[in-house]
Coordinates of C-alpha atoms and ligand atoms in Angstrom, one line a residue:
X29 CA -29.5 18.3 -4.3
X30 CA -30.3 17.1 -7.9
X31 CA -26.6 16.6 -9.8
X32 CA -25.6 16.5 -13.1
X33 CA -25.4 13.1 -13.0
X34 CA -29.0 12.4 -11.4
X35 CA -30.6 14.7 -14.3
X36 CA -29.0 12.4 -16.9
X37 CA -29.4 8.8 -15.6
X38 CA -25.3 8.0 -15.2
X39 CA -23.5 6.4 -12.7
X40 CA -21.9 9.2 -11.0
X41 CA -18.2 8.4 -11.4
X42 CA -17.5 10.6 -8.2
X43 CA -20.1 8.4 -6.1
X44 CA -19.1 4.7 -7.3
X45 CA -15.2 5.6 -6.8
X46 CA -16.3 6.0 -3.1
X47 CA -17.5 2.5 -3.4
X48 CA -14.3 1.1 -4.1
X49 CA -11.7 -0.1 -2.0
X50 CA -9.4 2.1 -3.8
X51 CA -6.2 3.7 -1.6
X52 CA -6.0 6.8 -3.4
X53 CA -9.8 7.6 -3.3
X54 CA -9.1 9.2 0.5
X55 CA -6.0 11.1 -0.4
X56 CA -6.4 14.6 -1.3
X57 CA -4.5 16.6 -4.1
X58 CA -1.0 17.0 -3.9
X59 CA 0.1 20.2 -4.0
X60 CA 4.0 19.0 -4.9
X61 CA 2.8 18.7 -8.0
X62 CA 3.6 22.4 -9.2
X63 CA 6.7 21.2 -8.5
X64 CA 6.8 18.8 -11.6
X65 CA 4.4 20.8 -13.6
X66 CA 6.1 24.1 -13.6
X67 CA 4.0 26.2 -16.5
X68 CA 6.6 27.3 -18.5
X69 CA 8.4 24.2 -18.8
X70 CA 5.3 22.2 -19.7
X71 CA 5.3 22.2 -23.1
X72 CA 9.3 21.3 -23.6
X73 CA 8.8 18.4 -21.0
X74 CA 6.0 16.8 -22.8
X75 CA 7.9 16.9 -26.2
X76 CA 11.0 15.8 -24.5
X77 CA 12.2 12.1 -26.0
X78 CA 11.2 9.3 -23.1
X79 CA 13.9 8.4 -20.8
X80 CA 12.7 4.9 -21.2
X81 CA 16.2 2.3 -21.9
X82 CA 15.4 0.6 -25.5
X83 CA 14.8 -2.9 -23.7
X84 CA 11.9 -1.8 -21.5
X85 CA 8.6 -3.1 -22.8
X86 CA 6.4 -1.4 -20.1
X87 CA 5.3 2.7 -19.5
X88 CA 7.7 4.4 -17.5
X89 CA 7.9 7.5 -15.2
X90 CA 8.2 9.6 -17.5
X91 CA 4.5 8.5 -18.9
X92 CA 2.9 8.5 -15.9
X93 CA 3.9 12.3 -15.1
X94 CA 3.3 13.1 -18.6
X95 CA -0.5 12.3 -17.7
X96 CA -0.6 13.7 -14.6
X97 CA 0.1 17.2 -16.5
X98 CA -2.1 16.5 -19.4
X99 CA -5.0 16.1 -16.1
X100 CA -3.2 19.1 -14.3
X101 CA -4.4 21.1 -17.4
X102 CA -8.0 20.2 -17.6
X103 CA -8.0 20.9 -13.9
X104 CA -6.7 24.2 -14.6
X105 CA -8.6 25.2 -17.2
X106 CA -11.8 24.5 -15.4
X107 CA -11.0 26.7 -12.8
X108 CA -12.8 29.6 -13.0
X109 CA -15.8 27.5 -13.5
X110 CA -15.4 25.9 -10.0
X111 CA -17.3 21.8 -10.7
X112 CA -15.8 21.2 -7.8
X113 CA -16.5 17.5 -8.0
X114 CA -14.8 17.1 -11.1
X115 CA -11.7 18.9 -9.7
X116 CA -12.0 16.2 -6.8
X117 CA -11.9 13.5 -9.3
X118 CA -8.9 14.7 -11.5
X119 CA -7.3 15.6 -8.6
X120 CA -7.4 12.1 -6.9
X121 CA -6.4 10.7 -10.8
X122 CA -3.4 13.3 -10.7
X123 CA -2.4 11.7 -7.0
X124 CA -2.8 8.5 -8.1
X125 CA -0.3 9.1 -11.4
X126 CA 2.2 10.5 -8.9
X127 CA 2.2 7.8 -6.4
X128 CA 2.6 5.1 -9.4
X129 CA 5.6 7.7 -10.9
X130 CA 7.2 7.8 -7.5
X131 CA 6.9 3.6 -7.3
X132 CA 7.9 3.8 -11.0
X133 CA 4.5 2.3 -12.4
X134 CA 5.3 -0.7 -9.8
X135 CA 2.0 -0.8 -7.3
X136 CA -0.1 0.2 -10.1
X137 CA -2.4 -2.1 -12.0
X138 CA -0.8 -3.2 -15.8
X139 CA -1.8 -1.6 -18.8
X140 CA -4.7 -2.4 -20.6
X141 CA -4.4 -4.9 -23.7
X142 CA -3.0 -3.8 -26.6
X143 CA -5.6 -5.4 -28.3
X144 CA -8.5 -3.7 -26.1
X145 CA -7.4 -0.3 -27.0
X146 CA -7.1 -0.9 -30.2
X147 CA -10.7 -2.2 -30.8
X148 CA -12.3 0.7 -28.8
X149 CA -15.4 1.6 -30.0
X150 CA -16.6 4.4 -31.9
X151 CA -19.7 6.0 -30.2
X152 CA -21.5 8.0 -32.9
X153 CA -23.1 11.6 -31.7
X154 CA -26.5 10.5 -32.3
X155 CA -25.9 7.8 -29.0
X156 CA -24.5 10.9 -26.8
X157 CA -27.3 13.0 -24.8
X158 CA -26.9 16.4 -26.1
X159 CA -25.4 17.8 -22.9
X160 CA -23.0 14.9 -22.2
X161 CA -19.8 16.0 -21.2
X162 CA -16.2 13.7 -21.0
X163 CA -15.9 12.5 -17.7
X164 CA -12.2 13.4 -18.0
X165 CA -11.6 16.9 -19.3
X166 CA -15.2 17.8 -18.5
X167 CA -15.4 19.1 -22.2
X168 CA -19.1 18.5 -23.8
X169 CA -19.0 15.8 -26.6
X170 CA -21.3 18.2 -29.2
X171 CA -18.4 20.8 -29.2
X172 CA -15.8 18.5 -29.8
X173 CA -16.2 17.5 -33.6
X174 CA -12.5 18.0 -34.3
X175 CA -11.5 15.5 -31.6
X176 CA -10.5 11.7 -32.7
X177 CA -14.0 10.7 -31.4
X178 CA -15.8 9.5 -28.8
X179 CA -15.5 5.8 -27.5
X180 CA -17.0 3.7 -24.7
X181 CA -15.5 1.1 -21.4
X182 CA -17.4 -2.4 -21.2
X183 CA -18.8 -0.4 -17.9
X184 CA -20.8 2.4 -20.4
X185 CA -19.1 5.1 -19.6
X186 CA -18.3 7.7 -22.3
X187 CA -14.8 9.1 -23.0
X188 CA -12.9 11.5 -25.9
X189 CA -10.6 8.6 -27.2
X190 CA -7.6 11.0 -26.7
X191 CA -8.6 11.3 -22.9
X192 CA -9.1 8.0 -22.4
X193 CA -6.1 6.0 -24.5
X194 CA -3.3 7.2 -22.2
X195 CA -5.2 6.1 -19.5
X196 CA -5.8 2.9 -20.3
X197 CA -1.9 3.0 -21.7
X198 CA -1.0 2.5 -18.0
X199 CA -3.8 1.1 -16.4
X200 CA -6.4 -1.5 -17.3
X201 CA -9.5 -0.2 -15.5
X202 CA -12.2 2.2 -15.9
X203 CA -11.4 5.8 -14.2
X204 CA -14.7 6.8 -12.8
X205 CA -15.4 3.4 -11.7
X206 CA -12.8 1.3 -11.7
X207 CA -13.8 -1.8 -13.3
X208 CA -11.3 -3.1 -15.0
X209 CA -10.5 -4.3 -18.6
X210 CA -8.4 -7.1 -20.2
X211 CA -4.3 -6.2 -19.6
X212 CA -1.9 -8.4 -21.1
X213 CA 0.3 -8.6 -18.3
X214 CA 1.1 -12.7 -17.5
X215 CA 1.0 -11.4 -13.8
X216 CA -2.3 -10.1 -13.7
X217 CA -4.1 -12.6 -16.1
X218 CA -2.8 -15.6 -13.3
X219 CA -4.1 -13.7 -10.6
X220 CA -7.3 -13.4 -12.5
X221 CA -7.3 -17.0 -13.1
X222 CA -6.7 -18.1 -9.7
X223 CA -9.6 -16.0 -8.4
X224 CA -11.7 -17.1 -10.8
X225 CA -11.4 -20.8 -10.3
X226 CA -11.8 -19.8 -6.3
X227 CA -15.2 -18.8 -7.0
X228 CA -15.6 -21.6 -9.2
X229 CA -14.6 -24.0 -6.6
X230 CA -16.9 -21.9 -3.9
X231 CA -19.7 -22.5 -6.2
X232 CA -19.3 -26.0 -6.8
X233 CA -19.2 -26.5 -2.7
X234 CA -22.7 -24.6 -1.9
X235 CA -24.1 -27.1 -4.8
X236 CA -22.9 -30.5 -3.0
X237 CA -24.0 -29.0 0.2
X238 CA -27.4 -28.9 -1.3
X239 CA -27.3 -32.1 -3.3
X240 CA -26.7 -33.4 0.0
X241 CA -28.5 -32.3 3.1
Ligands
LIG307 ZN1 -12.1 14.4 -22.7
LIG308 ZN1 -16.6 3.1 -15.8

């Protein structure tokens, strides 16, 4: 069977999320979530002032269930039209957002760079297949002139900036795929480090090996 993603030459994002190791991938959607989303209260919690203390630098629970709605919404408003793959994917986003609000943001990856985010590129309309839709809110890019534009990951794929900033506000990967992005978290840049000069290291061993036999 021919998908969307097929017809248009794209990674699908459903597919390569398979790929990765990633715990949430298997978990299906959480239906306690009603329970922090109730409708009529949406709109108050998402204006409500953060509960974060002045002295915290890093996103809080509060921001993590504040995305979780903002996804609960797309996935309701695309109900009717029943892409159930794309449910599957924001449902397994809105799981994963719940886990990292119940661990408060702790087993989570860091937040992409300030820096990243804020040099996000523009992608101009004449780049965008005429068809192409957000992988996030599923909404195609030609109807969405009003939005604050279009921007691209290092890995290609095509977001509305306003879908894609709070993401990357709490974690510093790609959603459909996972590949991750600069963070500025001291943490995460020394693991990165150490891993890197592991494979360095590996590297430098297979070429003595064949300097040598
Ligand atoms: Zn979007
Ligand atoms: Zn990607």
């Amino acid at each position: 069977m021919a998908s969307y993603y097929d017809d248009h030459s794209l990674e699908d994002p459903f597919k390569a999320r398979k790929k990765t190791n990633n715990s949430y991938g298997g978990s299906s959607f959480n239906p306690d979530l009603s329970h922090f989303m109730p409708r009529e209260e949406t709109e108050s919690t998402s204006s409500s002032p953060s509960s974060r203390s002045p002295s915290a630098s890093g996103p809080d629970v509060g921001d993590f269930r504040r995305l979780a709605e903002m996804f609960g919404a797309f996935r309701e408003r695309e109900e009717p039209l029943g892409d159930e793959a794309h449910q599957e994917f924001l449902d397994n986003l809105i799981t994963q957002l719940m886990d990292e609000a119940g661990a408060s943001g702790k087993h989570g990856p860091p937040p992409a760079a300030k820096s990243f985010i804020r040099d996000l590129p523009f992608v101009p309309q004449k780049d965008l297949k005429r068809d192409e839709a957000c992988i996030i809110c599923n909404e195609n890019f030609q109807e969405n002139d009003s939005k604050a534009g279009v921007t691209k990951l290092p890995c290609k794929h095509h977001f509305d900036r306003e879908c894609i900033v709070p993401w990357l506000e709490l974690h510093n990967n790609c959603p459909a795929c996972r590949a991750e992005v600069p963070s500025d978290d001291p943490e995460w840049n020394r693991k990165r480090r150490e891993a890197e000069l592991a494979k360095y290291a590996a590297e430098a061993e297979i070429d003595q090996d064949w300097m040598y036999s």
